Tab-separated table of C-alpha atoms in Angstrom:
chain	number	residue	atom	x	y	z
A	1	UNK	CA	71.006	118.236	27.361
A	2	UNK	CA	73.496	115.829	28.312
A	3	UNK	CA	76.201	118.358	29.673
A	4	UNK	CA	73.218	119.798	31.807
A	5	UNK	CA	73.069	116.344	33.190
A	6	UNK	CA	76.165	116.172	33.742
A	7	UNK	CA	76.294	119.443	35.767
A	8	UNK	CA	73.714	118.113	37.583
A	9	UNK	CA	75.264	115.320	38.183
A	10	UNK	CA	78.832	116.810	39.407
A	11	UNK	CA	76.764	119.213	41.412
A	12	UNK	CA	74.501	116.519	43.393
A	13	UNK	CA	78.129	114.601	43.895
A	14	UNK	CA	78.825	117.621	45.361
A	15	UNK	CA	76.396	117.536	47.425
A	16	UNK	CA	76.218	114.770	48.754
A	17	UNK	CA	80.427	114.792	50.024
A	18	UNK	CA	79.261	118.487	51.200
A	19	UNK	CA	76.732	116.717	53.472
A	20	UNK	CA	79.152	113.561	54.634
A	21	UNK	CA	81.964	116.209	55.520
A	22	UNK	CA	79.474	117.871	57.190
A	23	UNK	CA	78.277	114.370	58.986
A	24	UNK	CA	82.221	113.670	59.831
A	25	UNK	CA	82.326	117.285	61.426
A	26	UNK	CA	79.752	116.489	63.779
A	27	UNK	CA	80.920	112.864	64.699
A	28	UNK	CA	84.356	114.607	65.399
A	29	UNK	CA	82.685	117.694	67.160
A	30	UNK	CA	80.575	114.771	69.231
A	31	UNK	CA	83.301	113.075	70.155
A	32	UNK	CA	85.507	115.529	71.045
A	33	UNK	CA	82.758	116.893	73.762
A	34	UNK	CA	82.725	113.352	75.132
A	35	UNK	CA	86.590	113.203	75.494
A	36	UNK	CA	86.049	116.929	77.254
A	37	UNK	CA	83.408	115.298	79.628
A	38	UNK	CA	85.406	112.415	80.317
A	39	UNK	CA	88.056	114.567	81.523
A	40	UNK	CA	85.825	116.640	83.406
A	41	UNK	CA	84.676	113.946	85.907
A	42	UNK	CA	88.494	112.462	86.272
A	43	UNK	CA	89.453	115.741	87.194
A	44	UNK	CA	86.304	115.543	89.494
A	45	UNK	CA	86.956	112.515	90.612
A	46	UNK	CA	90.574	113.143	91.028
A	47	UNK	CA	89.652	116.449	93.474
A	48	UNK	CA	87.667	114.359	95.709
A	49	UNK	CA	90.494	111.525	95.381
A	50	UNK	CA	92.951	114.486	97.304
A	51	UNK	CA	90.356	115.902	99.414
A	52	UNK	CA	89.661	112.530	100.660
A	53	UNK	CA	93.860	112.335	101.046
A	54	UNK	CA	93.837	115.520	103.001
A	55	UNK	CA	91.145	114.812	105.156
A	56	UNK	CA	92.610	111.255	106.183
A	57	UNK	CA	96.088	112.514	106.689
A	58	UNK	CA	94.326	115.252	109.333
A	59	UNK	CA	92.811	112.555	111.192
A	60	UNK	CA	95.800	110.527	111.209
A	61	UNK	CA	98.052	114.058	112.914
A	62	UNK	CA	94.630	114.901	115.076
A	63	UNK	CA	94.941	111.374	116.295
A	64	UNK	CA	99.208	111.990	116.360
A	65	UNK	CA	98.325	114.941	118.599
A	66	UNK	CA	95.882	113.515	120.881
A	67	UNK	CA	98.358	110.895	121.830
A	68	UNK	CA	101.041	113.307	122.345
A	69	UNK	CA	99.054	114.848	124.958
A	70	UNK	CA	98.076	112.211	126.543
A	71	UNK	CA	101.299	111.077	127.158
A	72	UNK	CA	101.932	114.301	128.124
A	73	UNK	CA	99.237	114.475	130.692
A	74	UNK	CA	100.495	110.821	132.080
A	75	UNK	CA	104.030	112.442	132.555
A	76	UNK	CA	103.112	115.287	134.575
A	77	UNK	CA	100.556	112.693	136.452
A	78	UNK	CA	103.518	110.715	137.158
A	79	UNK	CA	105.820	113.913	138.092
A	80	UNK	CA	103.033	115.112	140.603
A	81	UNK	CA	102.380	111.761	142.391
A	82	UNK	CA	105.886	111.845	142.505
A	83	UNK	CA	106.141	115.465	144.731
């Protein structure tokens, strides 16, 4: 009787690091789709980080190229009133 015990005993041990390894797993699996999430939205918010870059940097030559013409436009002015 007491080695069936015993047996029992080793085998509910068992068990029971069976069921915490398990537990770990899932913290680490849980954890690990966090981190993935996390990275997710800085990539996101990265993206919209550029795309807010790009679109700036087009204003910034649209208003480059307006001025250009004007300038333009107020040199041939000038050349005209000057024939």
């Amino acid at each position: 009787m007491e080695i069936e015990e015993e047996i029992d005993d080793e085998i509910d041990e068992e068990e029971e690091i069976k069921e915490k390894l398990e537990e770990e797993e899932k913290k680490k699996q849980e954890i690990k789709e966090e981190i993935e999430e996390e990275i997710k939205e800085e990539t996101k918010e990265e993206e919209e980080i550029k795309e807010d870059i790009k679109k700036e940097e087009m204003i910034k030559e649209e208003k480059r190229s307006k001025k250009e013409i004007e300038e333009i436009e107020e040199e041939i002015e000038e050349d005209e009133e000057e024939i």
